[in-house]
PDB file of C-alpha atoms in Angstrom:
ATOM      1  CA  MET H   1      17.636  -4.864  -8.642  1.00 56.00           C
ATOM      2  CA  GLU H   2      17.141  -4.070 -12.334  1.00 57.00           C
ATOM      3  CA  ASP H   3      20.026  -6.398 -13.315  1.00 66.00           C
ATOM      4  CA  ARG H   4      18.558  -9.131 -11.180  1.00 60.00           C
ATOM      5  CA  ALA H   5      15.109  -8.759 -12.761  1.00 62.00           C
ATOM      6  CA  ALA H   6      16.635  -8.908 -16.252  1.00 64.00           C
ATOM      7  CA  LEU H   7      18.637 -12.018 -15.356  1.00 58.00           C
ATOM      8  CA  LEU H   8      15.639 -13.855 -13.961  1.00 58.00           C
ATOM      9  CA  SER H   9      13.480 -12.733 -16.886  1.00 64.00           C
ATOM     10  CA  THR H  10      16.017 -14.140 -19.363  1.00 65.00           C
ATOM     11  CA  PHE H  11      16.132 -17.413 -17.454  1.00 63.00           C
ATOM     12  CA  GLN H  12      12.340 -17.643 -17.418  1.00 61.00           C
ATOM     13  CA  ALA H  13      11.950 -16.941 -21.150  1.00 64.00           C
ATOM     14  CA  SER H  14      14.721 -19.315 -22.173  1.00 64.00           C
ATOM     15  CA  PHE H  15      13.582 -22.140 -19.908  1.00 60.00           C
ATOM     16  CA  PHE H  16       9.995 -22.086 -21.171  1.00 59.00           C
ATOM     17  CA  ALA H  17      11.231 -22.034 -24.777  1.00 63.00           C
ATOM     18  CA  MET H  18      13.541 -24.983 -23.984  1.00 58.00           C
ATOM     19  CA  THR H  19      16.623 -23.220 -25.361  1.00 62.00           C
ATOM     20  CA  ARG H  20      20.209 -23.835 -24.334  1.00 55.00           C
ATOM     21  CA  LEU H  21      21.096 -21.582 -21.401  1.00 52.00           C
ATOM     22  CA  SER H  22      24.813 -22.256 -21.155  1.00 54.00           C
ATOM     23  CA  PRO H  23      25.722 -18.586 -21.892  1.00 52.00           C
ATOM     24  CA  LEU H  24      23.931 -17.458 -18.718  1.00 54.00           C
ATOM     25  CA  HIS H  25      25.937 -16.416 -15.656  1.00 57.00           C
ATOM     26  CA  TRP H  26      25.061 -19.439 -13.550  1.00 57.00           C
ATOM     27  CA  GLU H  27      26.916 -18.309 -10.440  1.00 62.00           C
ATOM     28  CA  ARG H  28      25.030 -14.997 -10.394  1.00 64.00           C
ATOM     29  CA  LEU H  29      21.730 -16.744 -11.030  1.00 60.00           C
ATOM     30  CA  ARG H  30      22.263 -19.248  -8.225  1.00 61.00           C
ATOM     31  CA  GLY H  31      23.289 -16.431  -5.905  1.00 63.00           C
ATOM     32  CA  GLU H  32      20.123 -14.468  -6.625  1.00 62.00           C
ATOM     33  CA  LEU H  33      17.917 -17.526  -6.206  1.00 59.00           C
ATOM     34  CA  GLU H  34      19.539 -18.364  -2.874  1.00 59.00           C
ATOM     35  CA  LYS H  35      19.032 -14.809  -1.615  1.00 63.00           C
ATOM     36  CA  ASP H  36      15.344 -14.962  -2.428  1.00 60.00           C
ATOM     37  CA  LYS H  37      14.876 -18.345  -0.703  1.00 51.00           C
ATOM     38  CA  SER H  38      11.554 -19.021  -2.443  1.00 51.00           C
ATOM     39  CA  PRO H  39      12.671 -21.042  -5.489  1.00 51.00           C
ATOM     40  CA  GLU H  40      14.488 -23.598  -3.331  1.00 52.00           C
ATOM     41  CA  LEU H  41      13.975 -26.444  -5.755  1.00 46.00           C
ATOM     42  CA  ILE H  42      15.687 -24.663  -8.659  1.00 57.00           C
ATOM     43  CA  ALA H  43      18.595 -23.612  -6.431  1.00 55.00           C
ATOM     44  CA  ALA H  44      18.988 -27.187  -5.210  1.00 53.00           C
ATOM     45  CA  ILE H  45      19.020 -28.534  -8.768  1.00 53.00           C
ATOM     46  CA  LEU H  46      21.683 -26.053  -9.851  1.00 54.00           C
ATOM     47  CA  LYS H  47      23.829 -26.801  -6.810  1.00 55.00           C
ATOM     48  CA  LYS H  48      23.570 -30.547  -7.327  1.00 51.00           C
ATOM     49  CA  LEU H  49      24.521 -30.274 -10.994  1.00 50.00           C
ATOM     50  CA  GLU H  50      27.463 -28.045 -10.076  1.00 54.00           C
ATOM     51  CA  GLN H  51      28.700 -30.634  -7.569  1.00 54.00           C
ATOM     52  CA  MET H  52      28.551 -33.270 -10.306  1.00 49.00           C
ATOM     53  CA  CYS H  53      30.616 -30.995 -12.633  1.00 50.00           C
ATOM     54  CA  LEU H  54      27.887 -31.111 -15.270  1.00 46.00           C
ATOM     55  CA  GLU H  55      26.647 -28.512 -17.746  1.00 49.00           C
ATOM     56  CA  PRO H  56      23.379 -27.477 -16.028  1.00 48.00           C
ATOM     57  CA  LEU H  57      20.892 -27.051 -18.845  1.00 52.00           C
ATOM     58  CA  ASP H  58      22.211 -29.726 -21.169  1.00 56.00           C
ATOM     59  CA  GLU H  59      21.952 -32.308 -18.408  1.00 52.00           C
ATOM     60  CA  LEU H  60      18.593 -30.987 -17.250  1.00 53.00           C
ATOM     61  CA  TYR H  61      17.173 -31.259 -20.763  1.00 50.00           C
ATOM     62  CA  GLU H  62      18.608 -34.752 -21.146  1.00 55.00           C
ATOM     63  CA  GLY H  63      16.733 -35.693 -17.993  1.00 52.00           C
ATOM     64  CA  LEU H  64      13.519 -34.160 -19.310  1.00 46.00           C
ATOM     65  CA  ALA H  65      13.992 -35.966 -22.623  1.00 51.00           C
ATOM     66  CA  GLY H  66      14.418 -39.198 -20.689  1.00 53.00           C
ATOM     67  CA  VAL H  67      11.126 -38.631 -18.921  1.00 47.00           C
ATOM     68  CA  LEU H  68       9.415 -37.951 -22.239  1.00 44.00           C
ATOM     69  CA  SER H  69      10.947 -41.102 -23.669  1.00 49.00           C
ATOM     70  CA  ASP H  70       9.784 -43.182 -20.707  1.00 49.00           C
ATOM     71  CA  GLN H  71       6.273 -41.900 -21.312  1.00 48.00           C
ATOM     72  CA  LYS H  72       6.607 -42.868 -24.988  1.00 52.00           C
ATOM     73  CA  SER H  73       5.722 -39.327 -26.039  1.00 56.00           C
ATOM     74  CA  GLU H  74       7.062 -37.858 -29.270  1.00 80.00           C
ATOM     75  CA  ASP H  75       5.909 -34.353 -28.387  1.00 82.00           C
ATOM     76  CA  CYS H  76       6.791 -31.523 -26.043  1.00 84.00           C
ATOM     77  CA  TYR H  77       5.393 -28.103 -25.151  1.00 85.00           C
ATOM     78  CA  LYS H  78       7.364 -24.933 -25.826  1.00 86.00           C
ATOM     79  CA  THR H  79       6.266 -21.532 -24.586  1.00 87.00           C
ATOM     80  CA  TYR H  80       7.586 -18.282 -26.078  1.00 86.00           C
ATOM     81  CA  LEU H  81       7.102 -15.196 -23.896  1.00 85.00           C
ATOM     82  CA  LEU H  82       6.182 -12.131 -25.966  1.00 85.00           C
ATOM     83  CA  PRO H  83       7.779  -8.736 -25.302  1.00 80.00           C
ATOM     84  CA  GLY H  84       4.427  -6.977 -24.957  1.00 77.00           C
ATOM     85  CA  GLY H  85       3.134  -9.540 -22.458  1.00 78.00           C
ATOM     86  CA  GLY H  86       1.369 -12.816 -23.022  1.00 84.00           C
ATOM     87  CA  ALA H  87       2.822 -15.940 -24.582  1.00 88.00           C
ATOM     88  CA  VAL H  88       2.549 -18.409 -27.454  1.00 90.00           C
ATOM     89  CA  THR H  89       2.539 -22.098 -26.512  1.00 89.00           C
ATOM     90  CA  LEU H  90       3.143 -24.822 -29.079  1.00 88.00           C
ATOM     91  CA  THR H  91       3.201 -28.581 -29.158  1.00 84.00           C
ATOM     92  CA  GLU H  92       6.182 -29.705 -31.208  1.00 82.00           C
ATOM     93  CA  SER H  93       7.990 -32.922 -31.988  1.00 76.00           C
ATOM     94  CA  VAL H  94      11.042 -33.749 -29.872  1.00 72.00           C
ATOM     95  CA  ALA H  95      12.737 -35.033 -33.052  1.00 63.00           C
ATOM     96  CA  LEU H  96      13.921 -32.730 -35.846  1.00 60.00           C
ATOM     97  CA  VAL H  97      12.510 -35.135 -38.433  1.00 56.00           C
ATOM     98  CA  SER H  98       9.254 -36.836 -37.496  1.00 51.00           C
ATOM     99  CA  GLN H  99       6.511 -38.528 -39.530  1.00 54.00           C
ATOM    100  CA  GLY H 100       8.525 -37.892 -42.678  1.00 52.00           C
ATOM    101  CA  THR H 101       8.706 -34.107 -42.291  1.00 55.00           C
ATOM    102  CA  THR H 102      10.782 -31.367 -40.664  1.00 55.00           C
ATOM    103  CA  GLY H 103       7.655 -29.240 -40.237  1.00 54.00           C
ATOM    104  CA  LEU H 104       6.733 -30.401 -36.728  1.00 66.00           C
ATOM    105  CA  VAL H 105       9.348 -28.240 -35.002  1.00 68.00           C
ATOM    106  CA  THR H 106      10.008 -24.493 -34.924  1.00 78.00           C
ATOM    107  CA  TRP H 107      13.183 -23.438 -36.722  1.00 80.00           C
ATOM    108  CA  GLU H 108      15.378 -20.389 -36.089  1.00 89.00           C
ATOM    109  CA  ALA H 109      14.295 -18.567 -39.251  1.00 90.00           C
ATOM    110  CA  GLY H 110      10.641 -18.683 -38.147  1.00 92.00           C
ATOM    111  CA  LEU H 111      11.550 -17.006 -34.868  1.00 91.00           C
ATOM    112  CA  HIS H 112      13.702 -14.459 -36.709  1.00 92.00           C
ATOM    113  CA  LEU H 113      10.841 -13.661 -39.101  1.00 94.00           C
ATOM    114  CA  ALA H 114       8.438 -13.230 -36.183  1.00 93.00           C
ATOM    115  CA  GLU H 115      10.836 -10.721 -34.592  1.00 92.00           C
ATOM    116  CA  TRP H 116      11.252  -8.879 -37.894  1.00 93.00           C
ATOM    117  CA  ALA H 117       7.473  -8.629 -38.274  1.00 94.00           C
ATOM    118  CA  GLY H 118       7.225  -6.960 -34.876  1.00 92.00           C
ATOM    119  CA  GLU H 119       9.542  -4.203 -36.108  1.00 93.00           C
ATOM    120  CA  HIS H 120       7.740  -3.773 -39.462  1.00 95.00           C
ATOM    121  CA  LEU H 121       4.066  -3.533 -38.559  1.00 95.00           C
ATOM    122  CA  GLU H 122       3.297  -1.614 -41.754  1.00 96.00           C
ATOM    123  CA  ALA H 123       3.756  -4.833 -43.762  1.00 96.00           C
ATOM    124  CA  PHE H 124       1.115  -6.671 -41.699  1.00 97.00           C
ATOM    125  CA  SER H 125      -1.309  -4.325 -39.967  1.00 96.00           C
ATOM    126  CA  GLY H 126      -4.733  -4.323 -41.638  1.00 95.00           C
ATOM    127  CA  ARG H 127      -3.457  -6.586 -44.438  1.00 96.00           C
ATOM    128  CA  VAL H 128      -4.236 -10.118 -45.651  1.00 96.00           C
ATOM    129  CA  VAL H 129      -1.167 -12.196 -44.862  1.00 97.00           C
ATOM    130  CA  LEU H 130      -0.368 -15.558 -46.467  1.00 97.00           C
ATOM    131  CA  GLU H 131       2.351 -17.691 -44.890  1.00 98.00           C
ATOM    132  CA  LEU H 132       3.904 -20.444 -47.006  1.00 97.00           C
ATOM    133  CA  GLY H 133       5.194 -23.563 -45.266  1.00 95.00           C
ATOM    134  CA  CYS H 134       3.973 -22.332 -41.895  1.00 94.00           C
ATOM    135  CA  GLY H 135       4.814 -25.503 -39.957  1.00 92.00           C
ATOM    136  CA  VAL H 136       3.469 -25.665 -36.406  1.00 91.00           C
ATOM    137  CA  GLY H 137       2.475 -21.997 -36.462  1.00 93.00           C
ATOM    138  CA  LEU H 138       4.912 -19.958 -34.359  1.00 93.00           C
ATOM    139  CA  THR H 139       5.472 -17.076 -36.804  1.00 95.00           C
ATOM    140  CA  GLY H 140       1.795 -16.676 -37.637  1.00 96.00           C
ATOM    141  CA  LEU H 141       0.692 -16.808 -34.008  1.00 95.00           C
ATOM    142  CA  VAL H 142       3.158 -14.064 -33.084  1.00 94.00           C
ATOM    143  CA  VAL H 143       2.044 -11.939 -36.052  1.00 95.00           C
ATOM    144  CA  CYS H 144      -1.634 -12.418 -35.151  1.00 94.00           C
ATOM    145  CA  ARG H 145      -0.932 -11.434 -31.543  1.00 91.00           C
ATOM    146  CA  GLY H 146       1.135  -8.359 -32.225  1.00 91.00           C
ATOM    147  CA  CYS H 147       0.723  -7.085 -35.811  1.00 93.00           C
ATOM    148  CA  SER H 148      -3.084  -6.914 -36.277  1.00 93.00           C
ATOM    149  CA  PRO H 149      -3.521  -8.411 -39.781  1.00 96.00           C
ATOM    150  CA  SER H 150      -7.032  -8.220 -41.205  1.00 95.00           C
ATOM    151  CA  ARG H 151      -6.767 -11.919 -42.130  1.00 95.00           C
ATOM    152  CA  TYR H 152      -4.023 -14.476 -41.680  1.00 97.00           C
ATOM    153  CA  VAL H 153      -3.788 -17.548 -43.892  1.00 97.00           C
ATOM    154  CA  PHE H 154      -1.575 -20.363 -42.607  1.00 97.00           C
ATOM    155  CA  SER H 155      -0.583 -22.770 -45.375  1.00 96.00           C
ATOM    156  CA  ASP H 156       1.316 -26.029 -45.547  1.00 95.00           C
ATOM    157  CA  PHE H 157       0.933 -29.331 -47.372  1.00 91.00           C
ATOM    158  CA  HIS H 158       1.928 -32.208 -45.094  1.00 89.00           C
ATOM    159  CA  PRO H 159      -1.173 -33.682 -43.365  1.00 91.00           C
ATOM    160  CA  SER H 160       0.610 -34.232 -40.032  1.00 88.00           C
ATOM    161  CA  VAL H 161       1.786 -30.616 -40.022  1.00 89.00           C
ATOM    162  CA  LEU H 162      -1.705 -29.316 -40.762  1.00 93.00           C
ATOM    163  CA  ARG H 163      -3.176 -31.393 -37.921  1.00 92.00           C
ATOM    164  CA  ARG H 164      -0.565 -30.110 -35.476  1.00 92.00           C
ATOM    165  CA  LEU H 165      -1.041 -26.548 -36.730  1.00 94.00           C
ATOM    166  CA  ARG H 166      -4.795 -26.626 -36.106  1.00 94.00           C
ATOM    167  CA  ALA H 167      -4.196 -28.030 -32.613  1.00 92.00           C
ATOM    168  CA  ASN H 168      -1.737 -25.224 -31.853  1.00 93.00           C
ATOM    169  CA  LEU H 169      -4.130 -22.569 -33.104  1.00 95.00           C
ATOM    170  CA  GLU H 170      -6.834 -23.873 -30.804  1.00 93.00           C
ATOM    171  CA  LEU H 171      -4.353 -24.153 -27.941  1.00 92.00           C
ATOM    172  CA  ASN H 172      -3.709 -20.420 -28.331  1.00 93.00           C
ATOM    173  CA  GLY H 173      -7.368 -19.466 -28.773  1.00 91.00           C
ATOM    174  CA  LEU H 174      -7.072 -18.844 -32.513  1.00 87.00           C
ATOM    175  CA  GLY H 175      -9.155 -21.554 -34.132  1.00 74.00           C
ATOM    176  CA  GLU H 176     -10.233 -21.019 -37.727  1.00 71.00           C
ATOM    177  CA  GLY H 177     -12.876 -18.340 -38.102  1.00 62.00           C
ATOM    178  CA  PRO H 178     -13.150 -14.919 -36.435  1.00 50.00           C
ATOM    179  CA  ALA H 179     -10.155 -14.538 -34.169  1.00 43.00           C
ATOM    180  CA  GLY H 180     -11.708 -11.642 -32.297  1.00 38.00           C
ATOM    181  CA  GLY H 181     -10.229  -8.762 -30.332  1.00 38.00           C
ATOM    182  CA  ALA H 182      -6.778  -7.255 -30.383  1.00 40.00           C
ATOM    183  CA  ASP H 183      -5.126 -10.643 -29.879  1.00 45.00           C
ATOM    184  CA  GLY H 184      -6.503 -12.186 -33.026  1.00 44.00           C
ATOM    185  CA  GLY H 185      -6.755  -9.218 -35.315  1.00 44.00           C
ATOM    186  CA  GLY H 186      -9.066 -10.756 -37.898  1.00 58.00           C
ATOM    187  CA  VAL H 187      -9.976 -14.070 -39.455  1.00 86.00           C
ATOM    188  CA  VAL H 188      -7.621 -17.031 -39.263  1.00 94.00           C
ATOM    189  CA  ARG H 189      -7.651 -19.667 -42.024  1.00 94.00           C
ATOM    190  CA  VAL H 190      -5.686 -22.828 -42.722  1.00 95.00           C
ATOM    191  CA  GLU H 191      -5.019 -23.766 -46.364  1.00 95.00           C
ATOM    192  CA  GLU H 192      -3.505 -26.930 -47.823  1.00 95.00           C
ATOM    193  CA  LEU H 193      -1.292 -25.630 -50.631  1.00 95.00           C
ATOM    194  CA  ASP H 194       0.765 -27.764 -52.989  1.00 94.00           C
ATOM    195  CA  TRP H 195       3.455 -25.497 -54.418  1.00 94.00           C
ATOM    196  CA  GLU H 196       3.628 -27.456 -57.674  1.00 93.00           C
ATOM    197  CA  SER H 197      -0.072 -27.442 -58.489  1.00 94.00           C
ATOM    198  CA  VAL H 198      -1.747 -24.484 -56.756  1.00 94.00           C
ATOM    199  CA  SER H 199      -3.709 -22.441 -59.287  1.00 94.00           C
ATOM    200  CA  GLU H 200      -3.806 -18.732 -60.048  1.00 93.00           C
ATOM    201  CA  GLU H 201      -7.521 -18.791 -59.238  1.00 94.00           C
ATOM    202  CA  ARG H 202      -6.890 -20.072 -55.737  1.00 95.00           C
ATOM    203  CA  LEU H 203      -4.187 -17.500 -55.085  1.00 95.00           C
ATOM    204  CA  ARG H 204      -6.525 -14.730 -56.261  1.00 93.00           C
ATOM    205  CA  GLU H 205      -9.213 -16.057 -53.935  1.00 93.00           C
ATOM    206  CA  ILE H 206      -6.808 -15.836 -50.995  1.00 94.00           C
ATOM    207  CA  GLY H 207      -6.045 -12.250 -52.028  1.00 93.00           C
ATOM    208  CA  ALA H 208      -2.853 -11.772 -50.028  1.00 95.00           C
ATOM    209  CA  ASP H 209      -1.374  -8.316 -49.546  1.00 95.00           C
ATOM    210  CA  THR H 210       1.708  -9.737 -47.814  1.00 97.00           C
ATOM    211  CA  VAL H 211       3.288 -13.166 -48.370  1.00 98.00           C
ATOM    212  CA  ILE H 212       5.917 -14.545 -46.000  1.00 98.00           C
ATOM    213  CA  ALA H 213       7.892 -17.756 -45.644  1.00 97.00           C
ATOM    214  CA  SER H 214      10.727 -18.959 -43.430  1.00 95.00           C
ATOM    215  CA  ASP H 215      13.180 -21.819 -43.835  1.00 93.00           C
ATOM    216  CA  VAL H 216      11.649 -23.057 -47.084  1.00 95.00           C
ATOM    217  CA  VAL H 217      14.913 -23.024 -49.082  1.00 94.00           C
ATOM    218  CA  TYR H 218      16.511 -26.263 -47.921  1.00 88.00           C
ATOM    219  CA  ASP H 219      15.789 -29.009 -50.461  1.00 91.00           C
ATOM    220  CA  PRO H 220      16.975 -28.571 -54.086  1.00 93.00           C
ATOM    221  CA  ASP H 221      14.152 -30.829 -55.283  1.00 94.00           C
ATOM    222  CA  LEU H 222      11.536 -28.438 -53.857  1.00 94.00           C
ATOM    223  CA  LEU H 223      12.981 -25.251 -55.343  1.00 96.00           C
ATOM    224  CA  PRO H 224      11.280 -25.395 -58.787  1.00 97.00           C
ATOM    225  CA  GLY H 225       7.836 -25.697 -57.175  1.00 96.00           C
ATOM    226  CA  LEU H 226       8.603 -22.901 -54.703  1.00 97.00           C
ATOM    227  CA  VAL H 227       9.874 -20.580 -57.452  1.00 97.00           C
ATOM    228  CA  ARG H 228       6.795 -21.376 -59.564  1.00 96.00           C
ATOM    229  CA  LEU H 229       4.520 -20.451 -56.657  1.00 97.00           C
ATOM    230  CA  LEU H 230       6.354 -17.229 -55.844  1.00 97.00           C
ATOM    231  CA  SER H 231       6.232 -16.176 -59.492  1.00 96.00           C
ATOM    232  CA  LEU H 232       2.483 -16.842 -59.577  1.00 95.00           C
ATOM    233  CA  VAL H 233       1.924 -14.932 -56.335  1.00 95.00           C
ATOM    234  CA  LEU H 234       3.645 -11.874 -57.776  1.00 95.00           C
ATOM    235  CA  SER H 235       2.076 -12.011 -61.239  1.00 91.00           C
ATOM    236  CA  CYS H 236      -1.559 -12.994 -60.730  1.00 84.00           C
ATOM    237  CA  SER H 237      -2.563 -10.437 -58.112  1.00 70.00           C
ATOM    238  CA  SER H 238      -4.371  -7.195 -58.790  1.00 65.00           C
ATOM    239  CA  PRO H 239      -4.468  -4.251 -58.667  1.00 73.00           C
ATOM    240  CA  GLU H 240      -0.915  -4.559 -57.332  1.00 83.00           C
ATOM    241  CA  ALA H 241       1.428  -7.384 -56.395  1.00 88.00           C
ATOM    242  CA  PRO H 242       1.751  -8.292 -52.718  1.00 94.00           C
ATOM    243  CA  GLN H 243       4.872  -7.689 -50.689  1.00 96.00           C
ATOM    244  CA  VAL H 244       6.806 -10.964 -50.483  1.00 97.00           C
ATOM    245  CA  PHE H 245       9.399 -11.634 -47.769  1.00 98.00           C
ATOM    246  CA  ILE H 246      11.520 -14.788 -47.473  1.00 97.00           C
ATOM    247  CA  CYS H 247      13.627 -15.531 -44.390  1.00 96.00           C
ATOM    248  CA  SER H 248      16.299 -18.201 -44.814  1.00 94.00           C
ATOM    249  CA  PRO H 249      19.194 -19.661 -42.838  1.00 90.00           C
ATOM    250  CA  ILE H 250      22.190 -20.119 -45.121  1.00 90.00           C
ATOM    251  CA  ARG H 251      23.109 -23.702 -44.293  1.00 85.00           C
ATOM    252  CA  ASN H 252      24.088 -24.774 -47.797  1.00 90.00           C
ATOM    253  CA  PRO H 253      25.311 -21.869 -49.980  1.00 92.00           C
ATOM    254  CA  ASP H 254      24.965 -23.954 -53.145  1.00 95.00           C
ATOM    255  CA  THR H 255      21.255 -24.580 -52.512  1.00 94.00           C
ATOM    256  CA  TYR H 256      20.647 -20.964 -51.527  1.00 95.00           C
ATOM    257  CA  ASN H 257      22.443 -19.571 -54.586  1.00 96.00           C
ATOM    258  CA  SER H 258      20.543 -22.003 -56.803  1.00 97.00           C
ATOM    259  CA  PHE H 259      17.299 -20.577 -55.392  1.00 97.00           C
ATOM    260  CA  LYS H 260      18.397 -17.053 -56.306  1.00 97.00           C
ATOM    261  CA  ARG H 261      19.370 -18.109 -59.829  1.00 97.00           C
ATOM    262  CA  GLN H 262      16.034 -19.850 -60.365  1.00 97.00           C
ATOM    263  CA  LEU H 263      14.209 -16.724 -59.170  1.00 97.00           C
ATOM    264  CA  GLU H 264      16.081 -14.588 -61.708  1.00 97.00           C
ATOM    265  CA  ALA H 265      15.347 -17.095 -64.487  1.00 96.00           C
ATOM    266  CA  ALA H 266      11.640 -16.836 -63.630  1.00 96.00           C
ATOM    267  CA  GLY H 267      11.738 -13.041 -63.812  1.00 96.00           C
ATOM    268  CA  VAL H 268      11.673 -12.524 -60.046  1.00 97.00           C
ATOM    269  CA  GLY H 269      14.118 -10.097 -58.487  1.00 96.00           C
ATOM    270  CA  HIS H 270      15.301 -10.123 -54.901  1.00 96.00           C
ATOM    271  CA  GLU H 271      16.681  -7.507 -52.543  1.00 96.00           C
ATOM    272  CA  VAL H 272      18.462  -8.529 -49.346  1.00 95.00           C
ATOM    273  CA  ILE H 273      17.189  -6.672 -46.279  1.00 93.00           C
ATOM    274  CA  ARG H 274      20.240  -5.609 -44.306  1.00 85.00           C
ATOM    275  CA  GLY H 275      20.559  -5.186 -40.571  1.00 73.00           C
ATOM    276  CA  ALA H 276      19.754  -7.736 -37.892  1.00 68.00           C
ATOM    277  CA  GLY H 277      16.737  -6.899 -35.784  1.00 71.00           C
ATOM    278  CA  ARG H 278      16.566  -6.951 -32.016  1.00 77.00           C
ATOM    279  CA  GLN H 279      16.227 -10.432 -30.564  1.00 79.00           C
ATOM    280  CA  VAL H 280      13.092 -10.530 -28.415  1.00 79.00           C
ATOM    281  CA  LEU H 281      12.256 -14.254 -28.437  1.00 81.00           C
ATOM    282  CA  SER H 282      14.330 -16.858 -26.637  1.00 72.00           C
ATOM    283  CA  TYR H 283      16.358 -19.036 -29.007  1.00 73.00           C
ATOM    284  CA  HIS H 284      19.980 -19.636 -29.934  1.00 72.00           C
ATOM    285  CA  ARG H 285      21.035 -17.990 -33.200  1.00 72.00           C
ATOM    286  CA  ALA H 286      23.391 -20.613 -34.561  1.00 68.00           C
ATOM    287  CA  SER H 287      23.115 -19.923 -38.312  1.00 73.00           C
ATOM    288  CA  ALA H 288      23.500 -16.913 -40.567  1.00 86.00           C
ATOM    289  CA  ILE H 289      19.962 -15.824 -41.475  1.00 90.00           C
ATOM    290  CA  GLU H 290      19.064 -13.634 -44.450  1.00 94.00           C
ATOM    291  CA  MET H 291      15.861 -11.712 -45.115  1.00 95.00           C
ATOM    292  CA  MET H 292      14.952 -10.815 -48.691  1.00 96.00           C
ATOM    293  CA  GLN H 293      12.068  -9.088 -50.444  1.00 97.00           C
ATOM    294  CA  LEU H 294      10.967 -10.366 -53.850  1.00 97.00           C
ATOM    295  CA  THR H 295       9.623  -8.313 -56.736  1.00 95.00           C
ATOM    296  CA  LEU H 296       8.575  -9.084 -60.291  1.00 91.00           C
ATOM    297  CA  HIS H 297      10.913  -7.745 -62.988  1.00 82.00           C
ATOM    298  CA  THR H 298       9.126  -5.241 -65.217  1.00 70.00           C
ATOM    299  CA  GLN H 299       9.399  -5.665 -68.978  1.00 54.00           C
TER     300      GLN H 299
END
């Protein structure tokens, strides 16, 4: 019974998050569903796909994408079930690049960072957290739900991303202002930050104790502005510098190594955080992902 509950729970979490489910034991799942008799529609779909010799979820998602296309919608809903109960629901683009940005979808590193945060509450609980390049808001929503920051500042620069972010915050009951209760854990703010021009004064006004970012090391042209911002974050705070954590998939080693070299040239050190955390959110880990903590070199 326990195995069955775990199997169905995995199916539920993965389906709502719209992840590939091909690794699941489909024969076992269909058998359990047929025993129960209540989810007859799902059992019928699986049986029909099996008869057609098709990969179940890939074909199912293609069908759903076709429906979305027929409705001329560029968006979809994804729901991530949280380990402590509850869920985060987001509207995202169905295309990886939309409206001139990659920020309208949730990427693997954002999910990885959200999981890491859940295992390192001391870096977030009761602290002012600033997220750089927050995208549609998944990481911050999970942190606000489970890590109790005193204030959480979502930041991005692209206007379409900021509009979608605000919509997702409201969708999850976390509009700007007092978030209220254990779910919100403080005040939620949205900031438009340009990495190349943001001032020391503005960073001091935000007053972050913890700064996080995920999947921001992907475009060589953006690295100088990112390194400038990270250097400012570490140097202009008082009485002590915030903790800074960067989570990155290593898609292009040349770009990633260039980022590290530019950090060193700016006087910023990095330490790789070893050990993969427990996967608690439903997504497919296709890329090597590295977590690092940044510190300012002392003279």
